[in-house]
Tab-separated table of C-alpha atoms and ligand atoms in Angstrom:
chain	number	residue	atom	x	y	z
H	29	MET	CA	14.269	1.929	64.205
H	30	SER	CA	10.856	0.836	64.702
H	31	SER	CA	10.401	0.513	61.315
H	32	LEU	CA	12.932	-2.412	61.164
H	33	ILE	CA	10.753	-4.284	63.022
H	34	PRO	CA	8.917	-6.692	60.793
H	35	VAL	CA	5.230	-6.387	61.101
H	36	THR	CA	3.564	-8.209	58.114
H	37	GLN	CA	3.290	-11.719	56.806
H	38	GLU	CA	5.539	-10.959	54.231
H	39	GLU	CA	8.451	-9.383	56.249
H	40	PHE	CA	8.087	-12.302	58.654
H	41	CYS	CA	8.518	-14.675	55.939
H	42	TYR	CA	11.186	-12.601	54.162
H	43	LEU	CA	13.189	-12.866	57.618
H	44	LEU	CA	12.796	-16.398	57.678
H	45	SER	CA	13.878	-17.191	54.089
H	46	LEU	CA	17.041	-15.306	54.764
H	47	LEU	CA	17.544	-17.615	58.169
H	48	SER	CA	16.739	-20.726	56.077
H	49	LEU	CA	19.438	-19.224	53.240
H	50	SER	CA	22.087	-18.754	55.778
H	51	LEU	CA	21.494	-21.991	57.476
H	52	SER	CA	21.035	-24.089	53.923
H	53	LEU	CA	24.432	-22.343	52.918
H	54	SER	CA	26.572	-23.605	56.284
H	55	LEU	CA	25.228	-27.074	56.097
H	56	SER	CA	25.843	-27.414	52.230
H	57	LEU	CA	29.363	-25.956	52.912
H	58	GLY	CA	29.753	-28.581	55.443
H	59	VAL	CA	28.374	-31.196	53.357
H	60	LEU	CA	30.571	-29.987	50.630
H	61	GLY	CA	33.925	-29.894	52.834
H	62	PHE	CA	32.811	-33.692	54.073
H	63	GLU	CA	32.352	-34.996	50.871
H	64	LEU	CA	35.433	-33.745	49.204
H	65	ARG	CA	37.561	-35.213	52.087
H	66	THR	CA	35.725	-38.580	51.751
H	67	LEU	CA	36.250	-38.434	47.700
H	68	CYS	CA	39.864	-37.175	47.984
H	69	LEU	CA	40.239	-40.498	50.355
H	70	LEU	CA	39.094	-42.256	47.571
H	71	GLY	CA	41.224	-40.769	45.037
H	72	ARG	CA	38.460	-39.343	42.993
H	73	CYS	CA	38.990	-35.714	43.480
H	74	SER	CA	37.937	-34.712	39.882
H	75	THR	CA	34.115	-35.446	40.210
H	76	THR	CA	33.608	-32.854	42.470
H	77	SER	CA	33.071	-30.655	40.073
H	78	ALA	CA	29.226	-31.960	40.078
H	79	LEU	CA	28.977	-30.305	43.288
H	80	PRO	CA	28.877	-26.375	43.099
H	81	PRO	CA	25.662	-27.236	40.662
H	82	ALA	CA	24.198	-29.397	43.297
H	83	LEU	CA	24.787	-26.663	45.947
H	84	LEU	CA	23.153	-23.862	43.754
H	85	SER	CA	20.098	-26.113	43.155
H	86	ILE	CA	19.729	-26.115	47.115
H	87	LEU	CA	20.240	-22.583	47.470
H	88	PHE	CA	17.478	-21.568	44.685
H	89	PHE	CA	15.406	-24.134	46.571
H	90	TYR	CA	15.095	-21.869	49.230
H	91	VAL	CA	14.985	-18.860	47.385
H	92	ASP	CA	11.519	-20.040	45.744
H	93	THR	CA	9.559	-21.394	48.637
H	94	CYS	CA	9.777	-18.045	50.251
H	95	PHE	CA	11.283	-15.225	48.190
H	96	GLN	CA	9.244	-15.642	45.141
H	97	ARG	CA	5.903	-16.088	46.607
H	98	TRP	CA	6.149	-12.979	49.038
H	99	THR	CA	8.737	-10.607	48.014
H	100	PRO	CA	7.416	-9.363	45.122
H	101	THR	CA	4.723	-7.770	46.979
H	102	PHE	CA	7.096	-6.917	49.877
H	103	MET	CA	9.956	-5.594	48.384
H	104	ARG	CA	7.671	-2.724	46.371
H	105	ARG	CA	6.721	-2.030	49.651
H	106	ASN	CA	9.990	-0.662	50.552
H	107	PRO	CA	10.851	-2.419	53.726
H	108	PHE	CA	12.402	0.389	55.438
H	109	GLY	CA	10.645	3.329	54.394
H	110	VAL	CA	7.760	4.800	56.305
H	111	ASP	CA	5.051	2.923	54.294
H	112	ILE	CA	5.242	0.127	56.461
H	113	CYS	CA	3.357	1.997	59.518
H	114	CYS	CA	-0.163	1.509	58.807
H	115	ARG	CA	-1.246	-1.914	57.440
H	116	LYS	CA	-0.121	-3.998	60.063
H	117	GLY	CA	-0.676	-7.803	59.460
H	118	SER	CA	-3.738	-7.136	56.958
H	119	ARG	CA	-3.963	-7.791	53.443
H	120	SER	CA	-3.985	-5.037	50.473
H	121	PRO	CA	-6.669	-4.183	48.489
H	122	LEU	CA	-5.120	-5.677	45.562
H	123	GLN	CA	-4.625	-9.142	47.361
H	124	GLU	CA	-8.270	-9.034	48.275
H	125	LEU	CA	-8.799	-8.187	44.689
H	126	TYR	CA	-6.969	-10.836	42.713
H	127	ASN	CA	-6.749	-13.621	45.786
H	128	PRO	CA	-10.317	-13.302	47.479
H	129	ILE	CA	-10.567	-15.704	50.568
H	130	GLN	CA	-14.300	-15.389	50.652
H	131	LEU	CA	-15.839	-17.421	48.165
H	132	GLU	CA	-19.051	-15.721	47.468
H	133	LEU	CA	-16.682	-12.730	46.335
H	134	SER	CA	-15.744	-14.933	42.942
H	135	ASN	CA	-18.922	-14.033	40.696
H	136	THR	CA	-17.888	-10.049	41.556
H	137	ALA	CA	-14.316	-11.334	40.974
H	138	VAL	CA	-15.463	-12.624	37.476
H	139	LEU	CA	-17.414	-9.603	36.454
H	140	HIS	CA	-14.528	-7.308	36.962
H	141	GLN	CA	-12.073	-9.639	35.205
H	142	MET	CA	-14.490	-9.263	32.610
H	143	ARG	CA	-14.497	-5.498	32.395
H	144	ARG	CA	-10.209	-5.205	32.603
H	145	ASP	CA	-10.389	-7.595	29.623
H	146	GLN	CA	-12.416	-5.399	27.732
H	147	VAL	CA	-10.754	-2.192	28.349
H	148	THR	CA	-7.380	-4.191	27.325
H	149	ASP	CA	-9.000	-5.641	24.174
H	150	THR	CA	-9.826	-2.162	23.176
H	151	CYS	CA	-6.894	-0.704	23.789
H	152	ARG	CA	-5.286	-3.277	22.031
H	153	ALA	CA	-7.831	-3.276	19.180
H	154	ASN	CA	-7.557	0.416	18.455
H	155	SER	CA	-3.748	0.978	19.400
H	156	ALA	CA	-3.270	3.349	16.580
H	157	THR	CA	-5.836	5.734	18.381
H	158	SER	CA	-5.670	4.547	21.694
H	159	ARG	CA	-1.459	4.613	22.173
H	160	LYS	CA	-0.748	7.554	20.325
H	161	ARG	CA	1.387	8.655	23.228
H	162	ARG	CA	3.698	6.326	24.361
H	163	VAL	CA	4.823	7.449	27.928
H	164	LEU	CA	3.038	9.565	30.318
H	165	THR	CA	4.631	12.301	32.525
H	166	PRO	CA	3.285	13.377	35.945
H	167	ASN	CA	1.323	16.196	34.479
H	168	ASP	CA	-1.058	13.580	32.900
H	169	LEU	CA	-1.471	12.313	36.361
H	170	LYS	CA	-3.366	14.887	37.983
H	171	HIS	CA	-6.767	12.924	38.022
H	172	LEU	CA	-5.117	10.253	40.132
H	173	VAL	CA	-5.931	10.539	44.092
H	174	VAL	CA	-3.735	8.535	46.218
H	175	ASP	CA	-4.818	7.138	49.490
H	176	GLU	CA	-1.581	5.852	51.118
H	177	ASP	CA	-2.959	4.262	54.311
H	178	HIS	CA	-4.893	1.781	52.105
H	179	GLU	CA	-2.773	1.743	49.384
H	180	LEU	CA	-5.671	2.952	46.567
H	181	ILE	CA	-5.487	5.215	43.661
H	182	TYR	CA	-8.920	6.745	42.507
H	183	CYS	CA	-9.153	8.405	39.158
H	184	TYR	CA	-11.505	10.863	39.171
H	185	VAL	CA	-14.003	11.545	36.416
H	186	PRO	CA	-16.460	14.519	36.792
H	187	LYS	CA	-20.130	13.907	36.584
H	188	VAL	CA	-19.758	10.281	37.537
H	189	ALA	CA	-20.261	10.750	41.411
H	190	CYS	CA	-17.045	12.261	41.747
H	191	THR	CA	-18.001	14.631	44.671
H	192	ASN	CA	-19.299	11.743	46.926
H	193	TRP	CA	-15.914	9.583	45.930
H	194	LYS	CA	-13.871	12.640	46.784
H	195	ARG	CA	-15.701	12.796	49.848
H	196	LEU	CA	-14.844	9.088	50.773
H	197	MET	CA	-11.211	9.751	49.696
H	198	MET	CA	-11.017	12.567	52.482
H	199	VAL	CA	-12.328	10.231	55.078
H	200	LEU	CA	-10.042	7.346	53.887
H	201	THR	CA	-7.093	9.512	53.894
H	202	GLY	CA	-8.228	11.878	56.855
H	203	ARG	CA	-6.749	9.566	59.861
H	204	GLY	CA	-9.665	10.175	61.775
H	205	LYS	CA	-10.405	13.838	60.982
H	206	TYR	CA	-14.069	12.846	59.446
H	207	SER	CA	-16.311	9.738	59.771
H	208	ASP	CA	-19.272	10.580	58.084
H	209	PRO	CA	-18.435	11.321	54.049
H	210	MET	CA	-21.844	13.586	54.094
H	211	GLU	CA	-20.452	15.856	56.807
H	212	ILE	CA	-18.131	17.324	54.403
H	213	PRO	CA	-19.478	20.053	52.070
H	214	ALA	CA	-19.302	19.398	48.397
H	215	ASN	CA	-17.069	22.591	47.543
H	216	GLU	CA	-14.816	21.109	50.077
H	217	ALA	CA	-14.460	17.983	48.506
H	218	HIS	CA	-13.229	19.748	45.291
H	219	VAL	CA	-10.697	21.617	47.047
H	220	SER	CA	-7.310	20.436	45.352
H	221	THR	CA	-5.239	20.867	48.361
H	222	ASN	CA	-7.455	18.425	50.520
H	223	LEU	CA	-6.460	15.270	48.558
H	224	LYS	CA	-3.146	14.263	47.197
H	225	THR	CA	-2.749	13.578	43.621
H	226	LEU	CA	0.024	10.817	42.082
H	227	ASN	CA	1.684	13.822	40.038
H	228	GLN	CA	2.774	15.462	43.206
H	229	TYR	CA	5.186	12.180	44.029
H	230	SER	CA	8.926	11.541	42.547
H	231	ILE	CA	9.129	9.359	39.698
H	232	PRO	CA	10.143	6.301	41.697
H	233	GLU	CA	7.227	6.940	44.329
H	234	ILE	CA	4.479	7.015	41.234
H	235	ASN	CA	5.997	3.736	39.646
H	236	HIS	CA	5.831	2.242	43.299
H	237	ARG	CA	2.422	3.115	43.852
H	238	LEU	CA	1.219	2.520	40.518
H	239	LYS	CA	2.294	-1.175	40.932
H	240	SER	CA	1.378	-1.950	44.514
H	241	TYR	CA	-2.138	0.003	45.166
H	242	MET	CA	-5.343	-0.650	43.868
H	243	LYS	CA	-6.212	1.619	41.020
H	244	PHE	CA	-9.921	1.977	40.172
H	245	LEU	CA	-12.205	4.624	38.502
H	246	PHE	CA	-15.650	5.053	37.879
H	247	VAL	CA	-17.307	5.625	34.533
H	248	ARG	CA	-20.881	6.492	32.648
H	249	GLU	CA	-22.459	6.249	29.493
H	250	PRO	CA	-20.554	8.730	27.680
H	251	PHE	CA	-23.427	10.906	26.204
H	252	GLU	CA	-25.556	10.459	29.747
H	253	ARG	CA	-22.184	12.125	31.282
H	254	LEU	CA	-22.332	14.649	28.585
H	255	VAL	CA	-26.258	15.885	28.801
H	256	SER	CA	-25.229	15.734	32.716
H	257	ALA	CA	-22.422	18.277	32.064
H	258	TYR	CA	-24.183	20.417	29.823
H	259	ARG	CA	-27.049	20.747	32.329
H	260	ASN	CA	-24.849	21.629	35.118
H	261	LYS	CA	-22.902	23.983	33.463
H	262	PHE	CA	-24.877	25.660	31.004
H	263	THR	CA	-28.471	25.644	31.813
H	264	GLN	CA	-28.123	26.363	35.507
H	265	LYS	CA	-28.295	30.177	35.868
H	266	TYR	CA	-26.262	30.632	38.994
H	267	ASN	CA	-22.913	29.246	37.565
H	268	THR	CA	-21.370	32.398	35.629
H	269	SER	CA	-17.654	30.800	35.748
H	270	PHE	CA	-18.584	28.209	33.219
H	271	HIS	CA	-20.936	31.023	31.247
H	272	LYS	CA	-18.175	33.322	30.907
H	273	ARG	CA	-15.353	31.321	30.488
H	274	TYR	CA	-16.870	28.577	27.908
H	275	GLY	CA	-20.330	29.943	27.177
H	276	THR	CA	-19.166	33.281	25.797
H	277	LYS	CA	-16.758	31.344	23.284
H	278	ILE	CA	-19.702	28.841	21.867
H	279	ILE	CA	-22.023	31.367	20.933
H	280	LYS	CA	-19.411	33.385	19.478
H	281	ARG	CA	-18.225	30.606	17.257
H	282	GLN	CA	-21.348	28.595	16.689
H	283	ARG	CA	-24.568	31.396	16.811
H	284	LYS	CA	-24.838	33.072	13.231
H	285	ASN	CA	-26.943	36.109	14.723
H	286	ALA	CA	-25.813	36.465	18.422
H	287	THR	CA	-27.339	39.414	20.410
H	288	GLN	CA	-24.703	41.489	22.505
H	289	GLU	CA	-26.047	40.389	25.634
H	290	ALA	CA	-25.643	36.698	24.587
H	291	LEU	CA	-21.884	37.303	23.443
H	292	ARG	CA	-21.592	39.069	26.772
H	293	LYS	CA	-22.935	36.650	29.296
H	294	GLY	CA	-22.639	33.428	27.516
H	295	ASP	CA	-25.572	32.194	29.395
H	296	ASP	CA	-28.018	30.256	27.471
H	297	VAL	CA	-25.925	27.963	25.177
H	298	LYS	CA	-28.258	25.743	23.444
H	299	PHE	CA	-27.469	21.992	23.555
H	300	GLU	CA	-26.664	21.880	19.659
H	301	GLU	CA	-24.206	24.760	19.672
H	302	PHE	CA	-22.854	22.874	22.728
H	303	VAL	CA	-22.368	19.812	20.286
H	304	ALA	CA	-21.187	21.719	17.624
H	305	TYR	CA	-18.411	23.246	19.802
H	306	LEU	CA	-17.293	19.603	20.890
H	307	ILE	CA	-16.900	18.627	17.451
H	308	ASP	CA	-15.236	21.393	16.096
H	309	PRO	CA	-11.473	20.265	15.218
H	310	HIS	CA	-10.409	24.004	16.066
H	311	THR	CA	-11.894	23.100	19.973
H	312	GLN	CA	-9.233	20.635	21.014
H	313	ARG	CA	-6.676	22.105	18.699
H	314	GLU	CA	-6.360	25.211	21.053
H	315	GLU	CA	-6.911	23.445	24.329
H	316	PRO	CA	-7.755	20.354	25.822
H	317	PHE	CA	-11.584	19.715	26.901
H	318	ASN	CA	-12.859	20.961	30.383
H	319	GLU	CA	-12.585	17.928	32.269
H	320	HIS	CA	-16.479	17.967	32.679
H	321	TRP	CA	-17.103	16.733	29.078
H	322	GLN	CA	-13.317	15.361	28.465
H	323	THR	CA	-13.279	11.456	27.361
H	324	VAL	CA	-12.479	9.231	30.467
H	325	TYR	CA	-9.961	7.933	28.242
H	326	SER	CA	-7.751	11.344	28.159
H	327	LEU	CA	-8.310	11.717	32.196
H	328	CYS	CA	-7.484	8.561	33.120
H	329	HIS	CA	-5.047	6.882	30.687
H	330	PRO	CA	-6.571	3.653	30.851
H	331	CYS	CA	-4.535	2.334	27.851
H	332	HIS	CA	-1.477	3.305	29.844
H	333	ILE	CA	-2.591	2.651	33.204
H	334	ARG	CA	-4.029	-0.984	33.681
H	335	TYR	CA	-6.877	0.096	36.525
H	336	ASP	CA	-7.644	-3.003	38.648
H	337	LEU	CA	-11.651	-2.309	39.012
H	338	VAL	CA	-14.067	-0.290	36.705
H	339	GLY	CA	-16.787	0.816	38.493
H	340	LYS	CA	-19.963	1.969	36.917
H	341	TYR	CA	-22.365	4.306	37.405
H	342	GLU	CA	-25.259	2.101	36.541
H	343	THR	CA	-24.033	0.381	39.374
H	344	LEU	CA	-22.857	2.680	41.741
H	345	GLU	CA	-23.449	1.885	45.294
H	346	GLU	CA	-22.517	-1.930	44.669
H	347	ASP	CA	-19.111	-0.920	42.720
H	348	SER	CA	-18.553	1.480	45.435
H	349	ASN	CA	-19.203	-0.652	48.288
H	350	TYR	CA	-17.380	-3.360	46.771
H	351	VAL	CA	-14.304	-1.222	46.429
H	352	LEU	CA	-14.562	-0.266	50.199
H	353	GLN	CA	-14.581	-3.988	51.116
H	354	LEU	CA	-11.277	-4.358	49.218
H	355	ALA	CA	-9.815	-1.773	51.130
H	356	GLY	CA	-11.008	-3.293	54.559
H	357	VAL	CA	-12.979	-0.801	55.390
H	358	SER	CA	-16.821	-1.394	54.728
H	359	SER	CA	-17.468	-2.211	58.565
H	360	TYR	CA	-17.603	1.506	59.243
H	361	LEU	CA	-17.708	3.496	55.615
H	362	LYS	CA	-20.437	2.830	53.082
H	363	PHE	CA	-20.971	4.611	50.031
H	364	PRO	CA	-23.511	7.387	50.750
H	365	THR	CA	-26.770	7.360	49.111
H	366	TYR	CA	-28.179	10.137	47.928
H	367	ALA	CA	-31.728	11.745	46.140
H	368	LYS	CA	-31.530	11.390	42.485
H	369	SER	CA	-34.416	13.180	41.781
H	370	THR	CA	-32.417	15.739	39.333
H	371	ARG	CA	-30.024	13.004	38.040
H	372	THR	CA	-29.735	12.967	34.079
H	373	THR	CA	-31.566	10.057	32.788
H	374	ASP	CA	-31.635	7.856	29.377
H	375	GLU	CA	-34.850	9.526	28.285
H	376	MET	CA	-33.353	12.811	29.086
H	377	THR	CA	-30.692	12.195	27.185
H	378	THR	CA	-32.606	11.072	24.210
H	379	GLU	CA	-34.746	14.173	24.527
H	380	PHE	CA	-31.221	16.389	23.985
H	381	PHE	CA	-29.998	14.108	20.884
H	382	GLN	CA	-33.544	14.663	19.092
H	383	ASN	CA	-32.486	18.086	17.868
H	384	ILE	CA	-28.974	17.081	17.025
H	385	SER	CA	-28.449	16.265	13.142
H	386	SER	CA	-27.341	12.699	12.405
H	387	GLU	CA	-24.039	14.091	10.465
H	388	HIS	CA	-23.195	15.884	14.180
H	389	GLN	CA	-24.458	12.871	16.127
H	390	THR	CA	-22.141	10.569	13.682
H	391	GLN	CA	-19.190	12.964	14.451
H	392	LEU	CA	-20.117	13.244	18.488
H	393	TYR	CA	-20.011	9.639	18.668
H	394	GLU	CA	-16.712	9.373	16.805
H	395	VAL	CA	-15.222	12.076	19.423
H	396	TYR	CA	-16.337	9.848	22.340
H	397	LYS	CA	-15.904	6.309	20.830
H	398	LEU	CA	-13.324	4.740	22.820
H	399	ASP	CA	-15.125	5.358	25.956
H	400	PHE	CA	-18.132	3.629	24.373
H	401	LEU	CA	-16.156	0.578	23.142
H	402	MET	CA	-13.683	0.390	26.240
H	403	PHE	CA	-16.464	0.411	28.747
H	404	ASN	CA	-18.623	-1.439	27.089
H	405	TYR	CA	-21.676	0.668	26.056
H	406	SER	CA	-23.421	0.194	22.893
H	407	VAL	CA	-24.456	2.588	20.444
H	408	PRO	CA	-27.226	4.151	21.931
H	409	SER	CA	-30.917	3.542	20.256
H	410	TYR	CA	-31.802	7.031	19.739
H	411	LEU	CA	-28.665	7.564	17.569
H	412	LYS	CA	-29.175	7.969	14.116
H	413	LEU	CA	-25.391	7.289	12.518
H	414	GLU	CA	-24.568	8.012	8.989
L	527	NAG	C1	-21.150	-6.111	27.572
L	527	NAG	O1	-22.596	-5.619	27.611
L	527	NAG	C2	-23.306	-6.943	27.491
L	527	NAG	C3	-24.681	-6.315	27.427
L	527	NAG	O2	-24.577	-5.221	27.144
L	527	NAG	C4	-23.027	-7.990	28.187
L	527	NAG	O3	-23.705	-9.435	27.659
L	527	NAG	C5	-21.556	-8.423	28.378
L	527	NAG	O4	-21.408	-9.654	29.412
L	527	NAG	C6	-20.625	-7.430	28.923
L	527	NAG	N1	-19.163	-7.528	28.424
L	527	NAG	C7	-18.451	-7.133	29.397
L	527	NAG	C8	-16.805	-7.263	29.514
L	527	NAG	O5	-18.829	-6.450	30.396
L	528	NAG	C1	-19.320	26.770	38.864
L	528	NAG	O1	-18.139	26.351	38.437
L	528	NAG	C2	-16.758	26.936	39.066
L	528	NAG	C3	-15.692	26.644	38.030
L	528	NAG	O2	-15.491	24.804	37.820
L	528	NAG	C4	-16.898	25.984	40.371
L	528	NAG	O3	-15.531	26.511	40.713
L	528	NAG	C5	-17.864	26.522	41.193
L	528	NAG	O4	-18.030	26.126	42.380
L	528	NAG	C6	-19.083	26.190	40.695
L	528	NAG	N1	-20.294	27.055	41.369
L	528	NAG	C7	-21.264	26.267	41.647
L	528	NAG	C8	-22.195	27.380	42.479
L	528	NAG	O5	-21.599	25.135	41.577
L	529	NAG	C1	-29.325	37.743	10.867
L	529	NAG	O1	-30.050	38.834	11.137
L	529	NAG	C2	-30.308	39.741	10.141
L	529	NAG	C3	-31.090	40.637	10.407
L	529	NAG	O2	-32.215	40.667	11.557
L	529	NAG	C4	-31.108	38.713	9.164
L	529	NAG	O3	-31.702	39.506	8.051
L	529	NAG	C5	-30.283	37.475	8.851
L	529	NAG	O4	-30.976	36.536	7.990
L	529	NAG	C6	-30.001	36.608	9.938
L	529	NAG	N1	-29.175	35.571	9.446
L	529	NAG	C7	-29.459	34.472	10.134
L	529	NAG	C8	-28.389	33.314	9.759
L	529	NAG	O5	-30.054	34.131	11.022
L	530	NAG	C1	-35.310	20.895	20.049
L	530	NAG	O1	-35.679	22.112	19.193
L	530	NAG	C2	-37.066	22.779	19.455
L	530	NAG	C3	-37.218	23.527	18.138
L	530	NAG	O2	-36.231	24.553	18.270
L	530	NAG	C4	-36.965	23.415	20.867
L	530	NAG	O3	-38.210	23.911	21.335
L	530	NAG	C5	-36.508	22.342	22.173
L	530	NAG	O4	-36.620	23.017	23.290
L	530	NAG	C6	-35.148	21.605	21.774
L	530	NAG	N1	-35.312	20.640	22.481
L	530	NAG	C7	-34.066	20.427	23.510
L	530	NAG	C8	-33.971	19.274	23.924
L	530	NAG	O5	-33.394	20.972	23.221
């Protein structure tokens, strides 16, 4: 029965308010009895009808003071369940984010409020396309990684530092198994069973976590992310699974005089062909985009799930360490810094887009438009839109 022992401020306050309630109830009943007697002695029993409302307001006073302030967060935490065990007395990341104690955080808090507003406004302004679907199913939540111990939900977006963030999530959920994120090999970070995702829970459990955990994601300039995906999956000789799975299909569909060898290997897809494949309406009708070039909008559902924090690749370390700070782990966990020599840059992206016709550029922009607007990326200066 150890889980019944109140451990956090909220739970303590909850018990306190219960105590006050019963105290006030018995006091009020006593007063009521006394007044009734006095009034009846004076022969004015009828005015006692005014007392029940008075009694009710005393009750509501207690309900208001403690209950309303504390129970909303507490009730969601399932008082008699197992959730209580791990955050003894500390503030949740959501409390840290929305009610920061330290004042120096307030500039950062304002910045993140602006980013949240930008997402909300874009969703509203584009509601015809952004909310085509009314509800999500558990299957839509496969990219939302859950950390129960620190009450975090991270939606991973490939090509936006997702390997390092998965490593961090493994350290956070590992209960001491790992201490240094970089000791985890990259391929192990991508083993799906190493992290728990939100679709693995029951519907009530999903709703509870969406409400009370801090939800965050990391985004990147959409075309830079796209070029990064192209370079990583199609220009590197070693990864044959993407060549076989997508390369052969792209060449077959987009290259007029493809050689037998190219059709078989699928290992020399040109960026122009990749773009033609992306804007071809058939592509998404057949199957959803691969996650490496799927829009953030479709991977993380920001118009249905209200993210508390939008991190950006452009300010990766800063934003990542802010998340770790809110989670209360920044004293022993930092975002790993790494060599960025092969990273796709804006100049590189400009070069890749030089060979794309303005017609295709316009169509491609349409595919990724919501990601541009929602995360406040301006139309790239190299783009020649029609
Ligand atoms: C969007 O970006 C512009 C500059 O590119 C900046 O001035 C503005 O504050 C940003 N807005 C939000 C909501 O981040
Ligand atoms: C190649 O791509 C597959 C499919 O995503 C992935 O599982 C594998 O780890 C990749 N191999 C390398 C060497 O990156
Ligand atoms: C395809 O190859 C044939 C023979 O080499 C050539 O005559 C034709 O012009 C080529 N077509 C295109 C679209 O390149
Ligand atoms: C652009 O096209 C030219 C000529 O076809 C080619 O040599 C060059 O490699 C292309 N650049 C990129 C970045 O694909």
